[in-house]
């Protein structure tokens, strides 16, 4: 790396009168743990098992059992602003991301990019000697700048990340995604006929980046920011994951949310005396949704049940398929470094 | 925009995405029609904003 400090050696007239100098490289220590942020998208506060859901998330639940659960993380209700806050630790208006990166109003608070005057966590950790990996959804570059023509200055690789594999825009097909690898477009490695799903592909590439680092430099810590497309639209999950939830939500959203609310109270996720929020404006009581008529195409109610099944199936694939325990997280904990996995749930983001 | 292939999940199982065009595409011409009036342009911007926000 080109040193930023001025040369501190001696430049004499001859070699004998000169002395070389090398800047002291950043030394990391066991006080520098590996850091992983795993971000889900548009996931509800109660959608994980360890937060009261009946959706099965055994690996996440196991992580939670060995750590801490926070219950007061607030999002901005939109993707890019929430991610801008997470990346910079600052208010999204201040860093130029009032709304999604698709919007640039021409005013400083809504530029569609994070201002270069605010550093991302990756930029800061890289200065301290960390390897930095971004996998999955970015949605922090202006939409018109996400083609193969760039400009690339707001892509992950130029906002502090050494490596990138994911999709630059707000959403993508989970079976046929539009992918970017570092700074260039790539096709998915294989198709859904061979079992492809983006969630699993993102986990595979996270492991690849960590392996590339730790197999050669076990002493260097890493920062991994893994942002799944799940569970943002399109709600596309492998069929076997959708089918396992068949019938589980037929009671409808009013009954299910009441169940999850009670579970949260029992688990202490929400304090005693918390009232369940009313339905969002525009959401009908379940009893008023249309009931199916067998000879006609799916009714409104059938469709909504199917969506709930798809969304539930959407949560799990990368975790279930990669082993019964999150061993891949622990696998590359070479040396004395501790791994601090941190699951952030953005709801909705 | 996909040219000569279907990039997303296919709408029917009768073909396998991306089902690329098997010939050679020599030239693609895209023409953007000008707005008829400033209010058309404003309406387009407003519609585009609502579409993007609805996807979030």
mmCIF file of C-alpha atoms in Angstrom:
data_model
loop_
_atom_site.group_PDB
_atom_site.id
_atom_site.type_symbol
_atom_site.label_atom_id
_atom_site.label_comp_id
_atom_site.label_asym_id
_atom_site.label_seq_id
_atom_site.Cartn_x
_atom_site.Cartn_y
_atom_site.Cartn_z
ATOM 1 C CA UNK A 1 0.000 0.000 0.000
ATOM 2 C CA UNK A 2 1.231 3.506 -0.780
ATOM 3 C CA UNK A 3 2.117 5.129 2.548
ATOM 4 C CA UNK A 4 0.255 8.340 3.307
ATOM 5 C CA UNK A 5 2.920 9.571 5.688
ATOM 6 C CA UNK A 6 5.890 11.572 4.436
ATOM 7 C CA UNK A 7 9.122 9.658 4.033
ATOM 8 C CA UNK A 8 10.993 9.410 7.373
ATOM 9 C CA UNK A 9 14.230 7.897 6.171
ATOM 10 C CA UNK A 10 17.282 9.735 4.867
ATOM 11 C CA UNK A 11 17.823 10.679 1.205
ATOM 12 C CA UNK A 12 21.542 11.419 0.960
ATOM 13 C CA UNK A 13 23.609 12.093 -2.117
ATOM 14 C CA UNK A 14 24.754 8.469 -2.229
ATOM 15 C CA UNK A 15 23.376 5.152 -1.116
ATOM 16 C CA UNK A 16 25.864 4.999 1.748
ATOM 17 C CA UNK A 17 24.554 8.324 3.048
ATOM 18 C CA UNK A 18 20.918 7.223 2.807
ATOM 19 C CA UNK A 19 18.715 5.055 4.937
ATOM 20 C CA UNK A 20 15.418 3.439 3.950
ATOM 21 C CA UNK A 21 12.181 3.654 5.895
ATOM 22 C CA UNK A 22 8.955 1.672 5.817
ATOM 23 C CA UNK A 23 5.746 2.842 7.469
ATOM 24 C CA UNK A 24 4.629 0.719 10.366
ATOM 25 C CA UNK A 25 1.836 -1.546 9.023
ATOM 26 C CA UNK A 26 -1.434 -1.552 10.918
ATOM 27 C CA UNK A 27 -1.144 -4.346 13.435
ATOM 28 C CA UNK A 28 -4.334 -6.004 14.497
ATOM 29 C CA UNK A 29 -4.562 -7.890 17.758
ATOM 30 C CA UNK A 30 -6.939 -10.134 19.593
ATOM 31 C CA UNK A 31 -8.824 -6.975 20.478
ATOM 32 C CA UNK A 32 -9.892 -6.840 16.816
ATOM 33 C CA UNK A 33 -12.539 -9.522 16.376
ATOM 34 C CA UNK A 34 -14.002 -10.585 13.044
ATOM 35 C CA UNK A 35 -17.289 -8.724 12.576
ATOM 36 C CA UNK A 36 -20.252 -9.974 10.572
ATOM 37 C CA UNK A 37 -23.421 -8.006 9.942
ATOM 38 C CA UNK A 38 -26.209 -10.086 8.431
ATOM 39 C CA UNK A 39 -29.073 -7.958 7.213
ATOM 40 C CA UNK A 40 -32.507 -9.182 6.224
ATOM 41 C CA UNK A 41 -34.860 -6.993 4.217
ATOM 42 C CA UNK A 42 -38.511 -6.124 4.851
ATOM 43 C CA UNK A 43 -38.591 -8.607 7.690
ATOM 44 C CA UNK A 44 -41.031 -8.028 10.522
ATOM 45 C CA UNK A 45 -39.959 -7.590 14.129
ATOM 46 C CA UNK A 46 -41.602 -10.908 15.021
ATOM 47 C CA UNK A 47 -40.571 -12.945 11.967
ATOM 48 C CA UNK A 48 -37.670 -14.854 13.483
ATOM 49 C CA UNK A 49 -38.211 -17.804 15.821
ATOM 50 C CA UNK A 50 -36.157 -16.167 18.546
ATOM 51 C CA UNK A 51 -38.431 -13.114 18.298
ATOM 52 C CA UNK A 52 -41.700 -14.982 18.656
ATOM 53 C CA UNK A 53 -42.418 -16.317 15.182
ATOM 54 C CA UNK A 54 -43.632 -19.767 14.189
ATOM 55 C CA UNK A 55 -41.412 -19.529 11.093
ATOM 56 C CA UNK A 56 -38.537 -21.934 11.616
ATOM 57 C CA UNK A 57 -35.160 -20.249 11.962
ATOM 58 C CA UNK A 58 -33.186 -22.803 14.027
ATOM 59 C CA UNK A 59 -29.704 -21.545 13.168
ATOM 60 C CA UNK A 60 -30.516 -17.917 13.909
ATOM 61 C CA UNK A 61 -32.240 -19.006 17.128
ATOM 62 C CA UNK A 62 -29.105 -20.901 18.106
ATOM 63 C CA UNK A 63 -26.973 -17.809 17.526
ATOM 64 C CA UNK A 64 -29.377 -15.750 19.621
ATOM 65 C CA UNK A 65 -29.286 -18.290 22.438
ATOM 66 C CA UNK A 66 -25.523 -17.832 22.655
ATOM 67 C CA UNK A 67 -25.623 -14.055 22.500
ATOM 68 C CA UNK A 68 -27.787 -11.009 23.002
ATOM 69 C CA UNK A 69 -31.111 -10.058 21.455
ATOM 70 C CA UNK A 70 -31.767 -6.367 20.981
ATOM 71 C CA UNK A 71 -35.335 -5.186 20.679
ATOM 72 C CA UNK A 72 -34.998 -1.472 20.029
ATOM 73 C CA UNK A 73 -33.354 -1.129 16.610
ATOM 74 C CA UNK A 74 -35.306 1.338 14.520
ATOM 75 C CA UNK A 75 -35.244 1.493 10.750
ATOM 76 C CA UNK A 76 -36.218 4.342 8.466
ATOM 77 C CA UNK A 77 -38.912 2.211 6.793
ATOM 78 C CA UNK A 78 -37.030 2.333 3.502
ATOM 79 C CA UNK A 79 -34.084 0.354 2.122
ATOM 80 C CA UNK A 80 -31.373 2.830 1.171
ATOM 81 C CA UNK A 81 -31.827 5.247 4.088
ATOM 82 C CA UNK A 82 -31.684 2.417 6.632
ATOM 83 C CA UNK A 83 -28.572 1.032 4.982
ATOM 84 C CA UNK A 84 -27.009 4.496 4.849
ATOM 85 C CA UNK A 85 -27.584 4.862 8.610
ATOM 86 C CA UNK A 86 -26.133 1.408 9.248
ATOM 87 C CA UNK A 87 -23.076 2.018 7.083
ATOM 88 C CA UNK A 88 -22.240 5.464 8.474
ATOM 89 C CA UNK A 89 -23.795 5.557 11.931
ATOM 90 C CA UNK A 90 -25.380 8.874 10.999
ATOM 91 C CA UNK A 91 -28.779 10.309 10.195
ATOM 92 C CA UNK A 92 -29.703 9.474 6.621
ATOM 93 C CA UNK A 93 -30.749 13.056 5.737
ATOM 94 C CA UNK A 94 -27.334 14.302 6.818
ATOM 95 C CA UNK A 95 -25.496 11.859 4.581
ATOM 96 C CA UNK A 96 -27.638 12.535 1.510
ATOM 97 C CA UNK A 97 -29.933 9.511 1.541
ATOM 98 C CA UNK A 98 -33.327 10.829 2.629
ATOM 99 C CA UNK A 99 -35.047 8.376 0.305
ATOM 100 C CA UNK A 100 -34.146 5.343 -1.800
ATOM 101 C CA UNK A 101 -31.122 5.588 -4.096
ATOM 102 C CA UNK A 102 -33.479 5.651 -7.080
ATOM 103 C CA UNK A 103 -34.416 9.228 -6.108
ATOM 104 C CA UNK A 104 -32.224 12.312 -6.553
ATOM 105 C CA UNK A 105 -34.147 15.543 -6.018
ATOM 106 C CA UNK A 106 -31.172 17.826 -6.560
ATOM 107 C CA UNK A 107 -31.066 18.807 -2.889
ATOM 108 C CA UNK A 108 -28.232 17.782 -0.530
ATOM 109 C CA UNK A 109 -30.400 15.499 1.624
ATOM 110 C CA UNK A 110 -31.649 13.356 -1.299
ATOM 111 C CA UNK A 111 -28.680 12.631 -3.553
ATOM 112 C CA UNK A 112 -29.158 8.884 -3.982
ATOM 113 C CA UNK A 113 -25.565 8.371 -2.776
ATOM 114 C CA UNK A 114 -23.857 8.523 0.618
ATOM 115 C CA UNK A 115 -21.894 11.766 0.684
ATOM 116 C CA UNK A 116 -18.128 11.260 0.388
ATOM 117 C CA UNK A 117 -17.860 13.356 3.563
ATOM 118 C CA UNK A 118 -19.253 10.465 5.621
ATOM 119 C CA UNK A 119 -17.161 7.327 6.003
ATOM 120 C CA UNK A 120 -18.680 3.855 5.848
ATOM 121 C CA UNK A 121 -17.816 1.243 8.480
ATOM 122 C CA UNK A 122 -15.851 -0.560 5.778
ATOM 123 C CA UNK A 123 -13.750 2.520 5.010
ATOM 124 C CA UNK A 124 -12.988 2.925 8.702
ATOM 125 C CA UNK A 125 -12.215 -0.719 9.430
ATOM 126 C CA UNK A 126 -10.031 -1.069 6.337
ATOM 127 C CA UNK A 127 -7.854 1.763 7.659
ATOM 128 C CA UNK A 128 -7.401 -0.341 10.794
ATOM 129 C CA UNK A 129 -6.156 -3.391 8.913
ATOM 130 C CA UNK A 130 -9.413 -5.281 8.341
ATOM 131 C CA UNK A 131 -10.269 -7.124 5.163
ATOM 132 C CA UNK A 132 -13.757 -5.971 4.151
ATOM 133 C CA UNK A 133 -16.389 -7.982 2.276
ATOM 134 C CA UNK A 134 -19.812 -6.938 0.999
ATOM 135 C CA UNK A 135 -22.197 -9.648 -0.171
ATOM 136 C CA UNK A 136 -25.756 -9.171 -1.384
ATOM 137 C CA UNK A 137 -27.917 -6.095 -1.729
ATOM 138 C CA UNK A 138 -26.225 -2.711 -2.011
ATOM 139 C CA UNK A 139 -28.880 -0.127 -3.008
ATOM 140 C CA UNK A 140 -26.596 2.755 -2.051
ATOM 141 C CA UNK A 141 -25.623 3.976 -5.526
ATOM 142 C CA UNK A 142 -27.824 6.095 -7.769
ATOM 143 C CA UNK A 143 -29.788 3.792 -10.045
ATOM 144 C CA UNK A 144 -28.552 5.394 -13.258
ATOM 145 C CA UNK A 145 -24.962 4.683 -12.134
ATOM 146 C CA UNK A 146 -25.453 0.939 -11.686
ATOM 147 C CA UNK A 147 -25.000 -0.114 -15.310
ATOM 148 C CA UNK A 148 -21.785 -1.562 -16.734
ATOM 149 C CA UNK A 149 -20.817 1.993 -17.709
ATOM 150 C CA UNK A 150 -20.726 3.192 -14.108
ATOM 151 C CA UNK A 151 -19.527 5.593 -12.760
ATOM 152 C CA UNK A 152 -18.328 3.248 -10.057
ATOM 153 C CA UNK A 153 -17.366 5.595 -7.238
ATOM 154 C CA UNK A 154 -20.419 4.669 -5.150
ATOM 155 C CA UNK A 155 -20.204 0.927 -5.761
ATOM 156 C CA UNK A 156 -19.167 -1.186 -2.743
ATOM 157 C CA UNK A 157 -15.583 -1.633 -3.906
ATOM 158 C CA UNK A 158 -15.083 2.135 -3.834
ATOM 159 C CA UNK A 159 -16.928 2.683 -0.581
ATOM 160 C CA UNK A 160 -14.498 0.694 1.526
ATOM 161 C CA UNK A 161 -15.130 -2.930 0.548
ATOM 162 C CA UNK A 162 -12.259 -5.060 -0.759
ATOM 163 C CA UNK A 163 -14.603 -7.585 -2.353
ATOM 164 C CA UNK A 164 -18.214 -7.554 -3.523
ATOM 165 C CA UNK A 165 -20.718 -10.109 -4.830
ATOM 166 C CA UNK A 166 -24.377 -9.221 -5.046
ATOM 167 C CA UNK A 167 -26.949 -7.000 -6.694
ATOM 168 C CA UNK A 168 -26.644 -3.225 -6.844
ATOM 169 C CA UNK A 169 -30.320 -2.258 -7.096
ATOM 170 C CA UNK A 170 -33.184 -2.574 -4.613
ATOM 171 C CA UNK A 171 -34.362 -6.040 -5.560
ATOM 172 C CA UNK A 172 -33.642 -8.886 -7.937
ATOM 173 C CA UNK A 173 -35.026 -12.206 -9.078
ATOM 174 C CA UNK A 174 -33.938 -14.812 -6.547
ATOM 175 C CA UNK A 175 -33.627 -17.575 -9.153
ATOM 176 C CA UNK A 176 -32.256 -15.483 -12.043
ATOM 177 C CA UNK A 177 -30.535 -12.546 -10.323
ATOM 178 C CA UNK A 178 -28.694 -9.614 -11.910
ATOM 179 C CA UNK A 179 -25.318 -10.037 -10.253
ATOM 180 C CA UNK A 180 -22.192 -7.930 -9.906
ATOM 181 C CA UNK A 181 -18.872 -9.445 -8.825
ATOM 182 C CA UNK A 182 -16.465 -6.799 -7.519
ATOM 183 C CA UNK A 183 -17.027 -4.250 -10.339
ATOM 184 C CA UNK A 184 -18.281 -6.376 -13.248
ATOM 185 C CA UNK A 185 -21.521 -8.148 -14.179
ATOM 186 C CA UNK A 186 -21.687 -11.935 -13.930
ATOM 187 C CA UNK A 187 -24.280 -14.616 -14.575
ATOM 188 C CA UNK A 188 -25.426 -16.837 -11.712
ATOM 189 C CA UNK A 189 -23.183 -19.920 -11.461
ATOM 190 C CA UNK A 190 -26.044 -22.306 -12.341
ATOM 191 C CA UNK A 191 -29.824 -22.356 -12.667
ATOM 192 C CA UNK A 192 -32.779 -23.190 -10.420
ATOM 193 C CA UNK A 193 -33.140 -26.504 -12.273
ATOM 194 C CA UNK A 194 -29.856 -27.456 -10.569
ATOM 195 C CA UNK A 195 -31.060 -26.096 -7.231
ATOM 196 C CA UNK A 196 -29.890 -22.476 -7.421
ATOM 197 C CA UNK A 197 -31.282 -19.853 -5.045
ATOM 198 C CA UNK A 198 -29.667 -16.475 -4.450
ATOM 199 C CA UNK A 199 -29.712 -16.725 -0.637
ATOM 200 C CA UNK A 200 -27.546 -19.817 -0.735
ATOM 201 C CA UNK A 201 -25.285 -18.325 -3.425
ATOM 202 C CA UNK A 202 -24.641 -15.287 -1.213
ATOM 203 C CA UNK A 203 -23.697 -17.530 1.714
ATOM 204 C CA UNK A 204 -21.362 -19.505 -0.586
ATOM 205 C CA UNK A 205 -19.598 -16.346 -1.706
ATOM 206 C CA UNK A 206 -19.279 -15.066 1.851
ATOM 207 C CA UNK A 207 -17.499 -18.313 2.696
ATOM 208 C CA UNK A 208 -15.313 -17.943 -0.405
ATOM 209 C CA UNK A 209 -14.177 -14.441 0.567
ATOM 210 C CA UNK A 210 -13.423 -15.487 4.136
ATOM 211 C CA UNK A 211 -11.596 -18.589 2.948
ATOM 212 C CA UNK A 212 -9.524 -16.541 0.451
ATOM 213 C CA UNK A 213 -8.371 -14.400 3.353
ATOM 214 C CA UNK A 214 -7.963 -16.817 6.245
ATOM 215 C CA UNK A 215 -6.219 -19.566 4.327
ATOM 216 C CA UNK A 216 -3.318 -17.163 3.655
ATOM 217 C CA UNK A 217 -3.549 -14.530 6.388
ATOM 218 C CA UNK A 218 -5.218 -16.070 9.437
ATOM 219 C CA UNK A 219 -3.963 -13.112 11.482
ATOM 220 C CA UNK A 220 -6.042 -10.519 9.595
ATOM 221 C CA UNK A 221 -9.558 -9.880 10.894
ATOM 222 C CA UNK A 222 -12.437 -9.331 8.480
ATOM 223 C CA UNK A 223 -15.642 -7.351 8.350
ATOM 224 C CA UNK A 224 -18.407 -9.102 6.405
ATOM 225 C CA UNK A 225 -21.616 -7.250 5.522
ATOM 226 C CA UNK A 226 -24.036 -9.884 4.214
ATOM 227 C CA UNK A 227 -27.290 -8.313 3.036
ATOM 228 C CA UNK A 228 -29.783 -10.889 1.777
ATOM 229 C CA UNK A 229 -32.471 -10.096 -0.763
ATOM 230 C CA UNK A 230 -34.733 -12.052 1.585
ATOM 231 C CA UNK A 231 -37.380 -11.166 2.488
ATOM 232 C CA UNK A 232 -37.914 -8.259 0.097
ATOM 233 C CA UNK A 233 -40.016 -8.724 -3.030
ATOM 234 C CA UNK A 234 -40.013 -10.825 -5.152
ATOM 235 C CA UNK A 235 -40.996 -13.478 -2.609
ATOM 236 C CA UNK A 236 -39.347 -16.408 -4.313
ATOM 237 C CA UNK A 237 -38.345 -19.423 -2.265
ATOM 238 C CA UNK A 238 -37.518 -23.005 -3.229
ATOM 239 C CA UNK A 239 -40.681 -25.075 -3.553
ATOM 240 C CA UNK A 240 -39.822 -27.432 -0.690
ATOM 241 C CA UNK A 241 -39.530 -24.483 1.684
ATOM 242 C CA UNK A 242 -42.863 -23.018 0.577
ATOM 243 C CA UNK A 243 -44.598 -26.381 0.848
ATOM 244 C CA UNK A 244 -43.475 -27.013 4.416
ATOM 245 C CA UNK A 245 -45.643 -24.061 5.457
ATOM 246 C CA UNK A 246 -48.736 -25.186 3.561
ATOM 247 C CA UNK A 247 -51.810 -24.604 5.684
ATOM 248 C CA UNK A 248 -49.908 -22.939 8.520
ATOM 249 C CA UNK A 249 -51.303 -19.475 7.870
ATOM 250 C CA UNK A 250 -54.837 -20.395 6.791
ATOM 251 C CA UNK A 251 -56.180 -18.907 10.023
ATOM 252 C CA UNK A 252 -55.309 -15.512 8.569
ATOM 253 C CA UNK A 253 -53.212 -12.556 9.614
ATOM 254 C CA UNK A 254 -55.402 -11.410 12.500
ATOM 255 C CA UNK A 255 -55.053 -14.744 14.284
ATOM 256 C CA UNK A 256 -51.378 -15.242 13.447
ATOM 257 C CA UNK A 257 -50.273 -11.775 14.554
ATOM 258 C CA UNK A 258 -52.140 -12.219 17.814
ATOM 259 C CA UNK A 259 -50.294 -15.523 18.352
ATOM 260 C CA UNK A 260 -46.899 -13.984 17.641
ATOM 261 C CA UNK A 261 -47.667 -10.985 19.837
ATOM 262 C CA UNK A 262 -48.487 -13.314 22.787
ATOM 263 C CA UNK A 263 -45.291 -15.292 22.170
ATOM 264 C CA UNK A 264 -43.282 -12.077 22.237
ATOM 265 C CA UNK A 265 -44.866 -11.143 25.574
ATOM 266 C CA UNK A 266 -44.120 -14.605 26.991
ATOM 267 C CA UNK A 267 -40.521 -14.453 25.781
ATOM 268 C CA UNK A 268 -40.035 -10.948 27.176
ATOM 269 C CA UNK A 269 -39.201 -9.561 23.719
ATOM 270 C CA UNK A 270 -41.769 -6.845 24.348
ATOM 271 C CA UNK A 271 -42.526 -5.550 27.867
ATOM 272 C CA UNK A 272 -45.669 -6.388 29.747
ATOM 273 C CA UNK A 273 -48.450 -3.993 28.944
ATOM 274 C CA UNK A 274 -47.423 -3.545 25.283
ATOM 275 C CA UNK A 275 -50.490 -3.251 23.092
ATOM 276 C CA UNK A 276 -50.627 -4.859 19.672
ATOM 277 C CA UNK A 277 -50.568 -2.149 16.994
ATOM 278 C CA UNK A 278 -53.696 -1.834 14.838
ATOM 279 C CA UNK A 279 -53.700 -3.133 11.281
ATOM 280 C CA UNK A 280 -51.934 -0.871 8.782
ATOM 281 C CA UNK A 281 -54.256 1.408 6.807
ATOM 282 C CA UNK A 282 -55.618 -0.491 3.813
ATOM 283 C CA UNK A 283 -55.294 -3.943 5.396
ATOM 284 C CA UNK A 284 -58.728 -5.539 5.678
ATOM 285 C CA UNK A 285 -59.808 -7.773 8.533
ATOM 286 C CA UNK A 286 -59.051 -11.342 7.460
ATOM 287 C CA UNK A 287 -62.737 -12.253 7.707
ATOM 288 C CA UNK A 288 -63.480 -9.835 4.893
ATOM 289 C CA UNK A 289 -61.027 -11.381 2.398
ATOM 290 C CA UNK A 290 -62.701 -13.404 -0.329
ATOM 291 C CA UNK A 291 -63.153 -17.094 0.335
ATOM 292 C CA UNK A 292 -62.195 -19.543 -2.423
ATOM 293 C CA UNK A 293 -64.621 -20.869 -4.949
ATOM 294 C CA UNK A 294 -63.161 -24.236 -6.007
ATOM 295 C CA UNK A 295 -63.850 -24.077 -9.711
ATOM 296 C CA UNK A 296 -62.415 -20.625 -10.207
ATOM 297 C CA UNK A 297 -58.819 -19.375 -10.036
ATOM 298 C CA UNK A 298 -57.339 -18.659 -6.641
ATOM 299 C CA UNK A 299 -59.266 -16.265 -4.526
ATOM 300 C CA UNK A 300 -57.793 -13.257 -2.816
ATOM 301 C CA UNK A 301 -57.560 -15.277 0.413
ATOM 302 C CA UNK A 302 -55.829 -18.242 -1.230
ATOM 303 C CA UNK A 303 -53.352 -15.899 -2.831
ATOM 304 C CA UNK A 304 -52.571 -14.233 0.481
ATOM 305 C CA UNK A 305 -52.058 -17.608 2.174
ATOM 306 C CA UNK A 306 -49.700 -18.598 -0.619
ATOM 307 C CA UNK A 307 -47.765 -15.328 -0.217
ATOM 308 C CA UNK A 308 -47.398 -15.962 3.525
ATOM 309 C CA UNK A 309 -46.095 -19.447 2.799
ATOM 310 C CA UNK A 310 -43.645 -18.103 0.211
ATOM 311 C CA UNK A 311 -42.419 -15.415 2.573
ATOM 312 C CA UNK A 312 -41.876 -17.947 5.355
ATOM 313 C CA UNK A 313 -40.056 -20.292 3.022
ATOM 314 C CA UNK A 314 -37.972 -17.352 1.857
ATOM 315 C CA UNK A 315 -36.413 -16.814 5.298
ATOM 316 C CA UNK A 316 -34.676 -20.122 5.694
ATOM 317 C CA UNK A 317 -32.824 -21.546 2.660
ATOM 318 C CA UNK A 318 -29.277 -20.278 3.151
ATOM 319 C CA UNK A 319 -29.306 -21.230 6.772
ATOM 320 C CA UNK A 320 -30.944 -24.630 6.660
ATOM 321 C CA UNK A 321 -28.920 -25.872 3.705
ATOM 322 C CA UNK A 322 -25.573 -24.784 5.064
ATOM 323 C CA UNK A 323 -25.642 -27.206 7.947
ATOM 324 C CA UNK A 324 -27.507 -27.714 11.141
ATOM 325 C CA UNK A 325 -25.267 -25.302 12.961
ATOM 326 C CA UNK A 326 -23.813 -22.063 11.692
ATOM 327 C CA UNK A 327 -20.487 -23.835 11.414
ATOM 328 C CA UNK A 328 -19.446 -21.784 8.433
ATOM 329 C CA UNK A 329 -19.396 -18.730 10.674
ATOM 330 C CA UNK A 330 -17.043 -20.442 13.112
ATOM 331 C CA UNK A 331 -15.007 -22.331 10.524
ATOM 332 C CA UNK A 332 -12.606 -19.512 9.743
ATOM 333 C CA UNK A 333 -12.063 -18.313 13.266
ATOM 334 C CA UNK A 334 -8.377 -19.006 12.921
ATOM 335 C CA UNK A 335 -6.169 -18.152 15.846
ATOM 336 C CA UNK A 336 -7.297 -16.329 18.933
ATOM 337 C CA UNK A 337 -9.766 -14.034 17.160
ATOM 338 C CA UNK A 338 -13.324 -14.208 18.234
ATOM 339 C CA UNK A 339 -16.140 -13.989 15.774
ATOM 340 C CA UNK A 340 -18.940 -11.564 16.604
ATOM 341 C CA UNK A 341 -21.835 -12.375 14.340
ATOM 342 C CA UNK A 342 -24.485 -9.702 14.447
ATOM 343 C CA UNK A 343 -27.862 -10.321 12.894
ATOM 344 C CA UNK A 344 -29.612 -7.104 12.059
ATOM 345 C CA UNK A 345 -33.151 -7.265 10.924
ATOM 346 C CA UNK A 346 -34.415 -4.348 8.887
ATOM 347 C CA UNK A 347 -38.160 -4.117 9.065
ATOM 348 C CA UNK A 348 -39.245 -2.815 6.660
ATOM 349 C CA UNK A 349 -36.225 -1.638 4.733
ATOM 350 C CA UNK B 1 -33.793 -3.816 -20.412
ATOM 351 C CA UNK B 2 -33.070 -7.291 -21.763
ATOM 352 C CA UNK B 3 -32.285 -7.651 -25.447
ATOM 353 C CA UNK B 4 -32.337 -11.075 -27.081
ATOM 354 C CA UNK B 5 -32.964 -12.955 -23.834
ATOM 355 C CA UNK B 6 -35.365 -13.171 -20.909
ATOM 356 C CA UNK B 7 -33.313 -12.324 -17.827
ATOM 357 C CA UNK B 8 -35.839 -12.988 -15.096
ATOM 358 C CA UNK B 9 -37.947 -15.951 -13.969
ATOM 359 C CA UNK B 10 -39.966 -17.100 -16.991
ATOM 360 C CA UNK B 11 -43.735 -16.627 -16.860
ATOM 361 C CA UNK B 12 -44.288 -20.197 -18.040
ATOM 362 C CA UNK B 13 -42.420 -23.453 -17.671
ATOM 363 C CA UNK B 14 -42.654 -23.953 -21.443
ATOM 364 C CA UNK B 15 -39.193 -22.480 -21.859
ATOM 365 C CA UNK B 16 -36.061 -22.225 -19.770
ATOM 366 C CA UNK B 17 -34.722 -18.768 -19.010
ATOM 367 C CA UNK B 18 -32.812 -16.894 -20.340
ATOM 368 C CA UNK B 19 -33.804 -18.604 -23.593
ATOM 369 C CA UNK B 20 -31.359 -16.543 -25.650
ATOM 370 C CA UNK B 21 -32.037 -15.587 -29.240
ATOM 371 C CA UNK B 22 -30.104 -18.089 -31.325
ATOM 372 C CA UNK B 23 -29.313 -15.753 -34.214
ATOM 373 C CA UNK B 24 -27.072 -12.693 -34.309
ATOM 374 C CA UNK B 25 -28.350 -9.283 -33.314
ATOM 375 C CA UNK B 26 -26.644 -6.816 -35.617
ATOM 376 C CA UNK B 27 -28.164 -3.589 -34.383
ATOM 377 C CA UNK B 28 -30.497 -2.284 -31.692
ATOM 378 C CA UNK B 29 -32.124 1.113 -32.026
ATOM 379 C CA UNK B 30 -33.923 2.690 -29.068
ATOM 380 C CA UNK B 31 -35.874 5.894 -29.587
ATOM 381 C CA UNK B 32 -37.110 8.006 -26.717
ATOM 382 C CA UNK B 33 -40.057 10.116 -27.770
ATOM 383 C CA UNK B 34 -39.929 13.713 -26.546
ATOM 384 C CA UNK B 35 -42.498 14.883 -24.019
ATOM 385 C CA UNK B 36 -45.482 16.666 -25.533
ATOM 386 C CA UNK B 37 -45.484 19.273 -22.753
ATOM 387 C CA UNK B 38 -43.776 20.184 -19.458
ATOM 388 C CA UNK B 39 -46.787 18.802 -17.586
ATOM 389 C CA UNK B 40 -46.291 15.424 -19.343
ATOM 390 C CA UNK B 41 -42.709 15.421 -18.162
ATOM 391 C CA UNK B 42 -43.799 16.218 -14.594
ATOM 392 C CA UNK B 43 -46.418 13.479 -14.724
ATOM 393 C CA UNK B 44 -43.831 10.973 -15.934
ATOM 394 C CA UNK B 45 -41.485 11.922 -13.091
ATOM 395 C CA UNK B 46 -44.311 11.597 -10.577
ATOM 396 C CA UNK B 47 -45.409 8.206 -11.973
ATOM 397 C CA UNK B 48 -41.830 6.963 -11.938
ATOM 398 C CA UNK B 49 -41.458 8.082 -8.306
ATOM 399 C CA UNK B 50 -44.630 6.248 -7.261
ATOM 400 C CA UNK B 51 -43.544 3.110 -9.143
ATOM 401 C CA UNK B 52 -40.139 3.059 -7.462
ATOM 402 C CA UNK B 53 -41.595 3.665 -4.017
ATOM 403 C CA UNK B 54 -44.207 0.938 -4.532
ATOM 404 C CA UNK B 55 -41.399 -1.574 -5.084
ATOM 405 C CA UNK B 56 -39.826 -0.885 -1.706
#
